[in-house]
PDB file of C-alpha atoms in Angstrom:
ATOM      1  CA  ASN A   1      89.177 104.967 109.641  1.00 90.00           C
ATOM      2  CA  GLU A   2      92.645 104.478 110.281  1.00 91.00           C
ATOM      3  CA  GLU A   3      92.975 106.908 113.269  1.00 92.00           C
ATOM      4  CA  ALA A   4      95.024 104.173 115.177  1.00 91.00           C
ATOM      5  CA  ALA A   5      97.453 103.276 112.549  1.00 91.00           C
ATOM      6  CA  LEU A   6      98.384 106.716 110.950  1.00 94.00           C
ATOM      7  CA  PRO A   7     100.787 107.880 113.622  1.00 94.00           C
ATOM      8  CA  GLU A   8     103.023 104.938 113.199  1.00 94.00           C
ATOM      9  CA  THR A   9     102.507 104.848 109.349  1.00 94.00           C
ATOM     10  CA  GLY A  10     103.368 108.598 109.107  1.00 95.00           C
ATOM     11  CA  ARG A  11     106.462 108.175 111.448  1.00 95.00           C
ATOM     12  CA  ARG A  12     107.910 105.233 109.208  1.00 95.00           C
ATOM     13  CA  LEU A  13     106.895 106.846 105.886  1.00 96.00           C
ATOM     14  CA  VAL A  14     108.477 110.146 106.841  1.00 96.00           C
ATOM     15  CA  SER A  15     111.683 108.515 108.235  1.00 96.00           C
ATOM     16  CA  LEU A  16     112.045 106.390 104.857  1.00 96.00           C
ATOM     17  CA  VAL A  17     111.387 109.379 102.644  1.00 96.00           C
ATOM     18  CA  LYS A  18     114.162 111.533 104.701  1.00 96.00           C
ATOM     19  CA  ARG A  19     116.564 108.666 104.263  1.00 96.00           C
ATOM     20  CA  MET A  20     116.146 108.249 100.589  1.00 96.00           C
ATOM     21  CA  VAL A  21     116.604 111.917 100.109  1.00 96.00           C
ATOM     22  CA  GLU A  22     119.707 111.962 102.000  1.00 95.00           C
ATOM     23  CA  GLN A  23     121.054 108.999  99.924  1.00 95.00           C
ATOM     24  CA  GLY A  24     120.126 110.697  96.716  1.00 94.00           C
ATOM     25  CA  ASP A  25     117.496 108.162  95.753  1.00 94.00           C
ATOM     26  CA  ILE A  26     114.574 110.689  95.365  1.00 95.00           C
ATOM     27  CA  HIS A  27     114.217 114.449  94.871  1.00 95.00           C
ATOM     28  CA  PRO A  28     113.985 116.703  98.049  1.00 95.00           C
ATOM     29  CA  ASP A  29     110.604 117.791  96.866  1.00 94.00           C
ATOM     30  CA  SER A  30     109.051 114.356  97.162  1.00 96.00           C
ATOM     31  CA  ARG A  31     106.046 114.065  99.015  1.00 95.00           C
ATOM     32  CA  ILE A  32     103.689 111.582 100.937  1.00 97.00           C
ATOM     33  CA  ALA A  33      99.854 112.094  99.992  1.00 97.00           C
ATOM     34  CA  LEU A  34      97.519 110.723 102.491  1.00 97.00           C
ATOM     35  CA  VAL A  35      93.848 110.151 101.102  1.00 96.00           C
ATOM     36  CA  ASP A  36      91.210 110.090 103.520  1.00 96.00           C
ATOM     37  CA  ASP A  37      88.022 108.030 102.005  1.00 94.00           C
ATOM     38  CA  GLY A  38      85.325 109.838 103.786  1.00 92.00           C
ATOM     39  CA  SER A  39      86.328 108.424 107.374  1.00 93.00           C
ATOM     40  CA  ARG A  40      84.012 108.642 110.223  1.00 92.00           C
ATOM     41  CA  ASP A  41      86.711 108.539 113.041  1.00 92.00           C
ATOM     42  CA  GLY A  42      89.528 111.192 113.752  1.00 92.00           C
ATOM     43  CA  THR A  43      91.415 110.151 110.749  1.00 94.00           C
ATOM     44  CA  TRP A  44      91.359 113.586 109.216  1.00 95.00           C
ATOM     45  CA  ARG A  45      92.280 115.214 112.446  1.00 96.00           C
ATOM     46  CA  VAL A  46      95.466 112.915 112.504  1.00 96.00           C
ATOM     47  CA  ILE A  47      96.516 113.787 108.934  1.00 96.00           C
ATOM     48  CA  CYS A  48      96.187 117.402 109.673  1.00 96.00           C
ATOM     49  CA  SER A  49      98.387 116.942 112.635  1.00 96.00           C
ATOM     50  CA  LEU A  50     100.953 114.955 110.621  1.00 96.00           C
ATOM     51  CA  ILE A  51     100.913 117.668 107.940  1.00 96.00           C
ATOM     52  CA  GLU A  52     101.762 120.337 110.564  1.00 95.00           C
ATOM     53  CA  GLN A  53     104.595 118.380 111.836  1.00 94.00           C
ATOM     54  CA  ASN A  54     106.182 117.079 108.577  1.00 95.00           C
ATOM     55  CA  PRO A  55     106.451 119.503 105.383  1.00 93.00           C
ATOM     56  CA  CYS A  56     106.792 116.551 103.082  1.00 94.00           C
ATOM     57  CA  MET A  57     103.063 115.452 103.732  1.00 96.00           C
ATOM     58  CA  GLU A  58      99.867 116.503 102.391  1.00 96.00           C
ATOM     59  CA  GLY A  59      96.219 115.399 102.616  1.00 96.00           C
ATOM     60  CA  ILE A  60      93.380 114.713 100.184  1.00 96.00           C
ATOM     61  CA  LYS A  61      89.970 114.582 101.786  1.00 96.00           C
ATOM     62  CA  LEU A  62      87.160 112.866  99.883  1.00 96.00           C
ATOM     63  CA  ALA A  63      83.706 114.404 100.305  1.00 93.00           C
ATOM     64  CA  HIS A  64      82.296 110.926 101.197  1.00 93.00           C
ATOM     65  CA  ASN A  65      83.191 107.299 101.309  1.00 91.00           C
ATOM     66  CA  ALA A  66      83.723 106.274  97.816  1.00 91.00           C
ATOM     67  CA  GLY A  67      85.640 102.926  98.311  1.00 89.00           C
ATOM     68  CA  HIS A  68      89.011 101.617  98.191  1.00 90.00           C
ATOM     69  CA  GLN A  69      89.708 101.835  94.411  1.00 91.00           C
ATOM     70  CA  ASN A  70      88.010 105.066  93.853  1.00 93.00           C
ATOM     71  CA  ALA A  71      89.972 106.518  96.715  1.00 95.00           C
ATOM     72  CA  LEU A  72      93.172 105.244  95.307  1.00 95.00           C
ATOM     73  CA  TRP A  73      92.362 106.750  91.810  1.00 95.00           C
ATOM     74  CA  ALA A  74      91.295 110.142  93.341  1.00 95.00           C
ATOM     75  CA  GLY A  75      94.740 110.275  95.007  1.00 96.00           C
ATOM     76  CA  MET A  76      96.666 109.135  91.827  1.00 96.00           C
ATOM     77  CA  MET A  77      94.901 111.577  89.690  1.00 96.00           C
ATOM     78  CA  SER A  78      95.282 114.416  92.304  1.00 95.00           C
ATOM     79  CA  VAL A  79      98.936 114.265  92.128  1.00 95.00           C
ATOM     80  CA  ARG A  80      99.547 112.955  88.538  1.00 94.00           C
ATOM     81  CA  ALA A  81     100.716 116.486  87.083  1.00 94.00           C
ATOM     82  CA  ARG A  82     103.186 116.887  89.672  1.00 94.00           C
ATOM     83  CA  VAL A  83     105.096 113.585  89.951  1.00 96.00           C
ATOM     84  CA  ASP A  84     107.757 111.679  87.854  1.00 96.00           C
ATOM     85  CA  ALA A  85     106.439 108.508  89.454  1.00 97.00           C
ATOM     86  CA  LEU A  86     104.345 107.545  92.372  1.00 97.00           C
ATOM     87  CA  ILE A  87     103.940 104.591  94.736  1.00 97.00           C
ATOM     88  CA  SER A  88     100.652 103.540  96.295  1.00 97.00           C
ATOM     89  CA  ILE A  89     100.569 101.801  99.498  1.00 95.00           C
ATOM     90  CA  ASP A  90      97.837 101.169 102.065  1.00 93.00           C
ATOM     91  CA  ALA A  91      97.917 102.922 105.380  1.00 92.00           C
ATOM     92  CA  ASP A  92      98.101  99.646 107.599  1.00 89.00           C
ATOM     93  CA  LEU A  93     101.667  99.042 106.322  1.00 88.00           C
ATOM     94  CA  GLN A  94     100.941  95.385 105.866  1.00 90.00           C
ATOM     95  CA  ASP A  95     102.910  95.904 102.661  1.00 91.00           C
ATOM     96  CA  ASP A  96     106.389  96.491 103.662  1.00 92.00           C
ATOM     97  CA  PRO A  97     107.461 100.102 102.961  1.00 94.00           C
ATOM     98  CA  GLU A  98     111.143  99.102 103.287  1.00 94.00           C
ATOM     99  CA  ALA A  99     110.710  97.606  99.643  1.00 95.00           C
ATOM    100  CA  ILE A 100     110.193 101.270  98.267  1.00 96.00           C
ATOM    101  CA  PRO A 101     113.728 101.756  97.407  1.00 96.00           C
ATOM    102  CA  LYS A 102     113.743  98.702  95.178  1.00 96.00           C
ATOM    103  CA  PHE A 103     110.763 100.079  93.276  1.00 97.00           C
ATOM    104  CA  ILE A 104     112.777 103.283  92.759  1.00 97.00           C
ATOM    105  CA  GLU A 105     115.874 101.064  91.463  1.00 96.00           C
ATOM    106  CA  GLN A 106     113.524  99.362  88.903  1.00 97.00           C
ATOM    107  CA  TYR A 107     112.030 102.604  87.911  1.00 97.00           C
ATOM    108  CA  LYS A 108     115.374 104.197  87.259  1.00 96.00           C
ATOM    109  CA  SER A 109     116.369 101.193  85.161  1.00 96.00           C
ATOM    110  CA  GLY A 110     113.459 101.932  82.684  1.00 95.00           C
ATOM    111  CA  CYS A 111     110.306 100.355  84.239  1.00 97.00           C
ATOM    112  CA  ASP A 112     107.112 102.357  83.925  1.00 97.00           C
ATOM    113  CA  VAL A 113     105.212  99.896  86.229  1.00 97.00           C
ATOM    114  CA  VAL A 114     106.573  98.021  89.360  1.00 97.00           C
ATOM    115  CA  TYR A 115     104.483  95.579  91.062  1.00 96.00           C
ATOM    116  CA  GLY A 116     104.871  94.677  94.708  1.00 94.00           C
ATOM    117  CA  VAL A 117     104.423  91.074  95.070  1.00 92.00           C
ATOM    118  CA  ARG A 118     103.881  89.245  98.343  1.00 87.00           C
ATOM    119  CA  SER A 119     106.471  86.470  98.751  1.00 83.00           C
ATOM    120  CA  ARG A 120     105.127  85.260 102.037  1.00 70.00           C
ATOM    121  CA  ARG A 121     101.614  85.710 103.656  1.00 59.00           C
ATOM    122  CA  GLU A 122     102.068  84.171 107.085  1.00 63.00           C
ATOM    123  CA  ALA A 123     100.678  87.420 108.847  1.00 57.00           C
ATOM    124  CA  ASP A 124      97.221  86.678 107.181  1.00 60.00           C
ATOM    125  CA  THR A 125      94.954  84.218 108.613  1.00 65.00           C
ATOM    126  CA  ALA A 126      94.577  80.806 107.004  1.00 69.00           C
ATOM    127  CA  PHE A 127      91.132  81.797 105.649  1.00 64.00           C
ATOM    128  CA  LYS A 128      92.505  85.053 104.057  1.00 67.00           C
ATOM    129  CA  ARG A 129      95.335  83.151 102.495  1.00 66.00           C
ATOM    130  CA  ILE A 130      93.019  80.451 100.989  1.00 72.00           C
ATOM    131  CA  THR A 131      90.450  82.843  99.678  1.00 68.00           C
ATOM    132  CA  ALA A 132      93.088  85.181  98.212  1.00 67.00           C
ATOM    133  CA  GLN A 133      94.887  82.529  96.430  1.00 70.00           C
ATOM    134  CA  GLY A 134      91.625  80.962  95.292  1.00 70.00           C
ATOM    135  CA  PHE A 135      90.742  84.491  93.970  1.00 70.00           C
ATOM    136  CA  TYR A 136      93.889  84.691  91.990  1.00 70.00           C
ATOM    137  CA  GLY A 137      93.512  81.191  90.701  1.00 73.00           C
ATOM    138  CA  PHE A 138      89.954  81.629  89.610  1.00 72.00           C
ATOM    139  CA  MET A 139      90.512  85.103  87.860  1.00 72.00           C
ATOM    140  CA  LYS A 140      93.390  83.259  85.886  1.00 74.00           C
ATOM    141  CA  LYS A 141      90.975  80.818  84.402  1.00 73.00           C
ATOM    142  CA  MET A 142      88.689  83.516  83.762  1.00 70.00           C
ATOM    143  CA  GLY A 143      91.246  84.991  81.352  1.00 70.00           C
ATOM    144  CA  VAL A 144      91.888  87.977  83.392  1.00 71.00           C
ATOM    145  CA  ASP A 145      95.698  89.183  83.297  1.00 73.00           C
ATOM    146  CA  LEU A 146      96.510  89.612  86.959  1.00 77.00           C
ATOM    147  CA  VAL A 147      99.924  89.549  88.691  1.00 80.00           C
ATOM    148  CA  TYR A 148      99.758  86.721  91.286  1.00 77.00           C
ATOM    149  CA  ASN A 149      99.741  87.995  94.999  1.00 80.00           C
ATOM    150  CA  HIS A 150      99.855  91.543  93.934  1.00 85.00           C
ATOM    151  CA  ALA A 151      97.268  94.013  95.464  1.00 84.00           C
ATOM    152  CA  ASP A 152      97.634  97.751  94.965  1.00 91.00           C
ATOM    153  CA  TYR A 153     101.353  98.286  96.031  1.00 95.00           C
ATOM    154  CA  ARG A 154     102.774  99.429  93.037  1.00 96.00           C
ATOM    155  CA  LEU A 155     104.927 102.124  91.243  1.00 98.00           C
ATOM    156  CA  LEU A 156     103.551 103.955  88.242  1.00 98.00           C
ATOM    157  CA  SER A 157     105.418 106.489  86.176  1.00 97.00           C
ATOM    158  CA  ARG A 158     104.081 109.777  85.037  1.00 96.00           C
ATOM    159  CA  ARG A 159     103.658 108.276  81.344  1.00 96.00           C
ATOM    160  CA  ALA A 160     101.761 105.095  82.875  1.00 97.00           C
ATOM    161  CA  LEU A 161      99.506 107.591  85.011  1.00 97.00           C
ATOM    162  CA  ASP A 162      98.838 109.560  81.936  1.00 96.00           C
ATOM    163  CA  ALA A 163      97.894 106.290  79.953  1.00 96.00           C
ATOM    164  CA  LEU A 164      95.752 105.257  82.985  1.00 95.00           C
ATOM    165  CA  SER A 165      93.795 108.314  83.200  1.00 95.00           C
ATOM    166  CA  GLU A 166      92.482 107.801  79.717  1.00 94.00           C
ATOM    167  CA  TYR A 167      90.469 104.987  80.899  1.00 90.00           C
ATOM    168  CA  THR A 168      86.697 105.624  81.353  1.00 87.00           C
ATOM    169  CA  GLU A 169      85.874 102.560  83.724  1.00 83.00           C
ATOM    170  CA  VAL A 170      83.250 103.401  86.251  1.00 82.00           C
ATOM    171  CA  ASN A 171      83.595 100.168  88.362  1.00 81.00           C
ATOM    172  CA  LEU A 172      87.220 100.444  88.876  1.00 86.00           C
ATOM    173  CA  PHE A 173      89.461  97.296  89.184  1.00 85.00           C
ATOM    174  CA  LEU A 174      93.068  98.684  89.212  1.00 90.00           C
ATOM    175  CA  ARG A 175      94.740  95.179  89.420  1.00 86.00           C
ATOM    176  CA  GLY A 176      93.131  94.508  85.885  1.00 84.00           C
ATOM    177  CA  MET A 177      93.517  97.828  84.446  1.00 89.00           C
ATOM    178  CA  VAL A 178      97.226  98.496  85.203  1.00 92.00           C
ATOM    179  CA  PRO A 179      98.563  95.248  83.274  1.00 90.00           C
ATOM    180  CA  LEU A 180      96.711  96.370  80.169  1.00 89.00           C
ATOM    181  CA  LEU A 181      98.829  99.562  79.865  1.00 92.00           C
ATOM    182  CA  GLY A 182     101.643  97.506  78.080  1.00 89.00           C
ATOM    183  CA  PHE A 183     104.578  99.372  79.450  1.00 94.00           C
ATOM    184  CA  GLN A 184     107.819  97.744  80.669  1.00 95.00           C
ATOM    185  CA  THR A 185     107.268  96.222  84.194  1.00 95.00           C
ATOM    186  CA  ALA A 186     109.223  94.713  87.073  1.00 96.00           C
ATOM    187  CA  GLN A 187     108.258  92.821  90.240  1.00 95.00           C
ATOM    188  CA  VAL A 188     109.743  93.629  93.727  1.00 95.00           C
ATOM    189  CA  TYR A 189     109.081  90.782  96.423  1.00 94.00           C
ATOM    190  CA  TYR A 190     108.452  91.541 100.106  1.00 92.00           C
ATOM    191  CA  GLU A 191     106.987  89.559 103.202  1.00 88.00           C
ATOM    192  CA  ARG A 192     103.611  90.692 104.201  1.00 83.00           C
ATOM    193  CA  HIS A 193     103.292  91.901 107.869  1.00 84.00           C
ATOM    194  CA  GLU A 194     100.607  92.278 110.398  1.00 81.00           C
ATOM    195  CA  ARG A 195      98.656  95.613 110.682  1.00 74.00           C
ATOM    196  CA  VAL A 196     100.626  98.331 112.546  1.00 71.00           C
ATOM    197  CA  ALA A 197      97.264  99.050 114.439  1.00 73.00           C
ATOM    198  CA  GLY A 198      93.546  98.985 114.051  1.00 64.00           C
ATOM    199  CA  GLU A 199      91.380  96.372 112.414  1.00 71.00           C
ATOM    200  CA  SER A 200      90.862  95.200 108.907  1.00 66.00           C
ATOM    201  CA  LYS A 201      88.657  97.291 106.705  1.00 63.00           C
ATOM    202  CA  TYR A 202      87.977  94.562 104.223  1.00 63.00           C
ATOM    203  CA  PRO A 203      85.513  91.914 105.725  1.00 63.00           C
ATOM    204  CA  PHE A 204      84.407  88.783 103.709  1.00 64.00           C
ATOM    205  CA  SER A 205      81.506  90.582 102.200  1.00 70.00           C
ATOM    206  CA  LYS A 206      83.624  93.295 100.636  1.00 69.00           C
ATOM    207  CA  MET A 207      86.214  90.781  99.397  1.00 70.00           C
ATOM    208  CA  MET A 208      83.389  88.935  97.596  1.00 72.00           C
ATOM    209  CA  ALA A 209      82.123  92.242  96.321  1.00 74.00           C
ATOM    210  CA  PHE A 210      85.493  93.090  94.862  1.00 70.00           C
ATOM    211  CA  ALA A 211      86.243  89.852  93.505  1.00 71.00           C
ATOM    212  CA  LEU A 212      82.789  89.878  91.678  1.00 75.00           C
ATOM    213  CA  GLN A 213      83.528  93.270  90.295  1.00 74.00           C
ATOM    214  CA  GLY A 214      86.914  92.076  88.940  1.00 70.00           C
ATOM    215  CA  ILE A 215      85.326  89.081  87.176  1.00 71.00           C
ATOM    216  CA  THR A 216      82.614  90.775  85.679  1.00 73.00           C
ATOM    217  CA  SER A 217      84.475  93.819  84.515  1.00 75.00           C
ATOM    218  CA  PHE A 218      87.599  91.960  82.847  1.00 73.00           C
ATOM    219  CA  SER A 219      86.299  88.623  81.832  1.00 71.00           C
ATOM    220  CA  ILE A 220      83.804  87.763  79.154  1.00 76.00           C
ATOM    221  CA  LYS A 221      83.515  84.077  80.178  1.00 78.00           C
ATOM    222  CA  PRO A 222      80.569  84.697  82.507  1.00 79.00           C
ATOM    223  CA  ILE A 223      78.728  86.409  79.417  1.00 82.00           C
ATOM    224  CA  ARG A 224      79.498  83.188  77.267  1.00 85.00           C
ATOM    225  CA  TRP A 225      78.216  80.823  80.158  1.00 84.00           C
ATOM    226  CA  VAL A 226      74.923  82.793  80.250  1.00 86.00           C
ATOM    227  CA  THR A 227      74.562  82.688  76.459  1.00 87.00           C
ATOM    228  CA  LEU A 228      75.245  79.023  76.602  1.00 89.00           C
ATOM    229  CA  ILE A 229      72.702  78.303  79.284  1.00 87.00           C
ATOM    230  CA  GLY A 230      70.186  80.414  77.331  1.00 85.00           C
ATOM    231  CA  THR A 231      70.926  78.459  74.177  1.00 86.00           C
ATOM    232  CA  VAL A 232      70.226  75.178  76.006  1.00 87.00           C
ATOM    233  CA  PHE A 233      67.089  76.325  77.532  1.00 83.00           C
ATOM    234  CA  ALA A 234      65.785  77.643  74.094  1.00 82.00           C
ATOM    235  CA  LEU A 235      66.630  74.277  72.584  1.00 85.00           C
ATOM    236  CA  MET A 236      64.965  72.509  75.331  1.00 83.00           C
ATOM    237  CA  GLY A 237      61.900  74.823  74.628  1.00 80.00           C
ATOM    238  CA  LEU A 238      61.947  73.550  71.093  1.00 82.00           C
ATOM    239  CA  ILE A 239      61.959  69.994  72.245  1.00 84.00           C
ATOM    240  CA  MET A 240      59.042  70.853  74.617  1.00 79.00           C
ATOM    241  CA  ALA A 241      57.187  72.334  71.702  1.00 78.00           C
ATOM    242  CA  LEU A 242      57.376  69.166  69.655  1.00 82.00           C
ATOM    243  CA  TYR A 243      56.500  67.126  72.867  1.00 80.00           C
ATOM    244  CA  ALA A 244      53.415  69.469  73.489  1.00 78.00           C
ATOM    245  CA  LEU A 245      52.346  69.201  69.737  1.00 78.00           C
ATOM    246  CA  VAL A 246      52.481  65.455  69.712  1.00 81.00           C
ATOM    247  CA  SER A 247      50.576  65.339  73.148  1.00 78.00           C
ATOM    248  CA  LEU A 248      48.099  67.793  71.720  1.00 75.00           C
ATOM    249  CA  LEU A 249      47.489  65.910  68.555  1.00 79.00           C
ATOM    250  CA  SER A 250      47.143  62.577  70.366  1.00 81.00           C
ATOM    251  CA  GLY A 251      44.717  63.839  72.681  1.00 76.00           C
ATOM    252  CA  HIS A 252      46.710  63.663  75.840  1.00 74.00           C
ATOM    253  CA  ALA A 253      47.089  67.153  76.652  1.00 68.00           C
ATOM    254  CA  VAL A 254      44.719  69.477  78.639  1.00 76.00           C
ATOM    255  CA  ALA A 255      43.532  72.518  76.740  1.00 74.00           C
ATOM    256  CA  GLY A 256      45.804  75.469  76.928  1.00 76.00           C
ATOM    257  CA  TRP A 257      48.773  73.241  78.592  1.00 74.00           C
ATOM    258  CA  ALA A 258      50.799  73.171  75.236  1.00 72.00           C
ATOM    259  CA  SER A 259      50.857  76.891  74.674  1.00 76.00           C
ATOM    260  CA  ILE A 260      51.795  77.678  78.268  1.00 81.00           C
ATOM    261  CA  MET A 261      54.761  75.169  78.402  1.00 76.00           C
ATOM    262  CA  VAL A 262      56.163  76.260  74.984  1.00 76.00           C
ATOM    263  CA  SER A 263      55.980  79.908  76.065  1.00 80.00           C
ATOM    264  CA  ILE A 264      57.667  79.287  79.296  1.00 81.00           C
ATOM    265  CA  TRP A 265      60.537  77.279  77.952  1.00 76.00           C
ATOM    266  CA  ILE A 266      61.234  79.421  74.834  1.00 76.00           C
ATOM    267  CA  ILE A 267      60.869  82.832  76.567  1.00 81.00           C
ATOM    268  CA  GLY A 268      62.946  81.690  79.487  1.00 77.00           C
ATOM    269  CA  GLY A 269      65.734  80.567  77.163  1.00 73.00           C
ATOM    270  CA  VAL A 270      65.552  83.778  75.092  1.00 76.00           C
ATOM    271  CA  GLN A 271      65.683  86.003  78.114  1.00 79.00           C
TER     272      GLN A 271
END
């Protein structure tokens, strides 16, 4: 649903590609692939119009809305066999496309993965900055290897894409998957800008769901916490069993009370 943003996004990306081709930074056959994640507005119509006007553009239309990470994966896997490297970027251009030449420089120096890292987030609301920074801090404590202030603005070489394609993840969390590849990496810093047009497609509910998916997909600490809580409840069940037995033998328990209490505590702990 980026109908409002795409005309300006297309203009700026095409201008950048032409400039880089003229400077010899990239091959003349380089392409811009626009992935439509089941939009309900006129996004696909705009993409078709851009393709007609610009030979360097192509479109990938998903059959339905699959979500940001799945759409990004679909785009990468669709072009993987035809590239030396690719750079992923969101259509709102909050991630500065003028940093792309620096990505290419790092790639040519031998890096298979180049992360775009936000040096400043003044364009974000205070709430967005606080929640985003809290997310990165929390994920680090959870033991997840994330690049701080990096989203999905990155370069991946063909070799890195081939390795990434071997993952069989269903609930994709690319920010956690890419650092696991193990190839040589670099970071390119840029300032985050305001959207070129339109509204954010990531409300608070989606951000929370995305964070939960990352935590549960790439950290075993929640499982350890659940195991610890279960063990504590099971031990409390044993203590309650002794208490119930003493109460029963001393004649202070109502018939059936002891068996019910022991069952609830021990079964609850095991569950």
